[in-house]
């Protein structure tokens, strides 16, 4: 098994292995050691303000955290020297969010949303990512910074 296959499996785990992500109905558009992108469709259960029909801030933060965590996992895989499944599982078992900052720029209006993440730094213990959320009209709704424990 190579790093690309393992990274693809991580994407599948985030989509199919996490019930909350199934609820969000996310799909992976791109995933590498340097960047990640996911999309999800509007659902009425995401309403945070019924008068405006906009995304709840918790959904926005959760999606940004998801795409950042996915990128952090991919960056961990990229650094592995041993690709046996036991080593991969041990390394990814410690992955977790240390800090998440979300800045809401505009109301979350749209039909389809894309969250993307770019790697800022990936060390032996901590990974830092910058994330953005856009709607289908490429209007930026929010951005964030996530710090993840990776070792």
Tab-separated table of C-alpha atoms in Angstrom:
chain	number	residue	atom	x	y	z
A	1	UNK	CA	0.000	0.000	0.000
A	2	UNK	CA	1.411	3.407	-0.939
A	3	UNK	CA	0.900	6.882	0.572
A	4	UNK	CA	-1.594	7.944	-2.083
A	5	UNK	CA	-3.797	4.919	-1.377
A	6	UNK	CA	-3.593	5.513	2.381
A	7	UNK	CA	-4.533	9.174	1.915
A	8	UNK	CA	-7.502	8.127	-0.191
A	9	UNK	CA	-8.580	5.725	2.566
A	10	UNK	CA	-8.412	8.551	5.111
A	11	UNK	CA	-10.767	10.576	2.908
A	12	UNK	CA	-13.140	7.618	2.725
A	13	UNK	CA	-12.960	7.197	6.509
A	14	UNK	CA	-13.931	10.848	7.030
A	15	UNK	CA	-16.878	10.477	4.631
A	16	UNK	CA	-18.155	6.985	5.475
A	17	UNK	CA	-16.765	6.210	8.929
A	18	UNK	CA	-17.969	9.256	10.842
A	19	UNK	CA	-21.725	9.494	11.451
A	20	UNK	CA	-21.671	13.290	11.818
A	21	UNK	CA	-19.990	13.636	8.430
A	22	UNK	CA	-22.611	11.342	6.933
A	23	UNK	CA	-25.234	13.698	8.386
A	24	UNK	CA	-23.438	16.633	6.732
A	25	UNK	CA	-23.370	14.642	3.465
A	26	UNK	CA	-19.807	15.712	2.682
A	27	UNK	CA	-17.808	14.496	-0.274
A	28	UNK	CA	-14.074	14.798	-0.838
A	29	UNK	CA	-13.047	16.848	-3.875
A	30	UNK	CA	-9.289	16.828	-3.253
A	31	UNK	CA	-6.938	15.450	-0.631
A	32	UNK	CA	-3.157	15.552	-0.583
A	33	UNK	CA	-0.442	16.323	1.956
A	34	UNK	CA	-0.634	20.037	1.049
A	35	UNK	CA	-4.332	20.743	0.517
A	36	UNK	CA	-7.837	19.370	0.915
A	37	UNK	CA	-11.330	20.301	-0.284
A	38	UNK	CA	-14.763	18.956	0.589
A	39	UNK	CA	-18.260	19.911	-0.487
A	40	UNK	CA	-21.661	19.555	1.116
A	41	UNK	CA	-25.168	20.501	0.016
A	42	UNK	CA	-27.587	22.806	1.805
A	43	UNK	CA	-30.033	21.055	4.127
A	44	UNK	CA	-32.834	22.793	5.997
A	45	UNK	CA	-31.628	21.212	9.258
A	46	UNK	CA	-28.514	23.449	8.959
A	47	UNK	CA	-30.549	26.655	9.450
A	48	UNK	CA	-29.047	28.921	12.073
A	49	UNK	CA	-31.295	31.914	11.426
A	50	UNK	CA	-34.790	31.001	10.182
A	51	UNK	CA	-35.592	34.555	9.071
A	52	UNK	CA	-32.572	34.640	6.724
A	53	UNK	CA	-32.242	30.892	5.968
A	54	UNK	CA	-28.490	30.850	6.599
A	55	UNK	CA	-26.071	28.215	7.861
A	56	UNK	CA	-25.710	27.783	11.605
A	57	UNK	CA	-22.266	28.863	12.811
A	58	UNK	CA	-21.708	25.445	14.370
A	59	UNK	CA	-22.068	23.778	10.985
A	60	UNK	CA	-19.563	26.235	9.518
A	61	UNK	CA	-17.014	25.581	12.279
A	62	UNK	CA	-17.554	21.832	12.122
A	63	UNK	CA	-16.967	21.710	8.370
A	64	UNK	CA	-13.828	23.851	8.642
A	65	UNK	CA	-12.560	21.556	11.405
A	66	UNK	CA	-13.335	18.514	9.251
A	67	UNK	CA	-11.383	19.695	6.234
A	68	UNK	CA	-8.477	20.834	8.431
A	69	UNK	CA	-8.403	17.509	10.278
A	70	UNK	CA	-8.498	15.619	7.013
A	71	UNK	CA	-5.514	17.615	5.755
A	72	UNK	CA	-3.647	17.043	9.024
A	73	UNK	CA	-4.192	13.283	8.639
A	74	UNK	CA	-2.930	13.394	5.051
A	75	UNK	CA	0.174	15.305	6.162
A	76	UNK	CA	0.863	12.627	8.797
A	77	UNK	CA	0.682	9.898	6.157
A	78	UNK	CA	3.025	11.850	3.895
A	79	UNK	CA	5.740	11.809	6.596
A	80	UNK	CA	5.509	8.097	7.402
A	81	UNK	CA	8.521	5.962	6.632
A	82	UNK	CA	6.768	2.682	7.465
A	83	UNK	CA	3.514	2.131	5.611
A	84	UNK	CA	2.228	-0.922	7.436
A	85	UNK	CA	-1.366	-0.588	8.607
A	86	UNK	CA	-0.403	-0.866	12.308
A	87	UNK	CA	1.941	2.158	12.103
A	88	UNK	CA	-0.676	4.187	10.257
A	89	UNK	CA	-3.407	3.338	12.766
A	90	UNK	CA	-1.163	4.188	15.736
A	91	UNK	CA	-0.189	7.537	14.234
A	92	UNK	CA	-3.730	8.553	13.244
A	93	UNK	CA	-5.199	7.423	16.587
A	94	UNK	CA	-3.598	10.447	18.275
A	95	UNK	CA	-4.961	12.983	15.762
A	96	UNK	CA	-7.132	15.626	17.400
A	97	UNK	CA	-8.025	19.293	17.309
A	98	UNK	CA	-6.040	21.457	19.726
A	99	UNK	CA	-7.390	24.838	18.667
A	100	UNK	CA	-9.881	26.087	16.120
A	101	UNK	CA	-10.529	29.693	15.226
A	102	UNK	CA	-13.419	30.576	12.944
A	103	UNK	CA	-14.046	34.019	11.480
A	104	UNK	CA	-17.520	34.487	9.998
A	105	UNK	CA	-17.364	36.944	7.107
A	106	UNK	CA	-20.823	36.763	5.520
A	107	UNK	CA	-24.139	35.008	6.109
A	108	UNK	CA	-23.981	31.358	5.041
A	109	UNK	CA	-26.291	31.523	2.052
A	110	UNK	CA	-26.066	29.040	-0.781
A	111	UNK	CA	-27.036	25.665	-2.162
A	112	UNK	CA	-23.641	23.917	-2.235
A	113	UNK	CA	-20.669	24.786	-0.050
A	114	UNK	CA	-16.968	24.037	-0.463
A	115	UNK	CA	-14.540	23.960	2.429
A	116	UNK	CA	-10.855	23.976	1.568
A	117	UNK	CA	-7.708	23.706	3.643
A	118	UNK	CA	-4.096	24.622	2.992
A	119	UNK	CA	-1.184	23.381	5.050
A	120	UNK	CA	0.680	26.082	6.956
A	121	UNK	CA	3.007	23.858	9.004
A	122	UNK	CA	3.320	20.171	9.678
A	123	UNK	CA	5.666	19.176	12.473
A	124	UNK	CA	6.225	16.000	14.460
A	125	UNK	CA	3.650	16.929	17.123
A	126	UNK	CA	1.465	19.703	15.680
A	127	UNK	CA	-0.043	20.565	12.310
A	128	UNK	CA	-1.495	23.991	11.454
A	129	UNK	CA	-3.955	24.573	8.607
A	130	UNK	CA	-5.836	27.519	7.136
A	131	UNK	CA	-9.376	26.767	6.028
A	132	UNK	CA	-11.980	28.630	3.961
A	133	UNK	CA	-15.669	28.128	3.221
A	134	UNK	CA	-17.258	29.328	-0.036
A	135	UNK	CA	-20.668	28.856	-1.587
A	136	UNK	CA	-21.350	27.769	-5.175
A	137	UNK	CA	-20.996	31.390	-6.344
A	138	UNK	CA	-17.429	31.475	-4.935
A	139	UNK	CA	-18.498	33.927	-2.223
A	140	UNK	CA	-16.357	33.445	0.860
A	141	UNK	CA	-18.468	32.874	3.950
A	142	UNK	CA	-15.831	32.128	6.579
A	143	UNK	CA	-12.220	31.265	7.177
A	144	UNK	CA	-10.408	29.653	10.023
A	145	UNK	CA	-7.180	28.337	11.418
A	146	UNK	CA	-6.910	24.896	12.945
A	147	UNK	CA	-4.144	23.433	15.068
A	148	UNK	CA	-4.075	19.649	15.284
A	149	UNK	CA	-2.194	17.187	17.464
A	150	UNK	CA	-0.480	14.719	15.142
A	151	UNK	CA	2.052	12.943	17.333
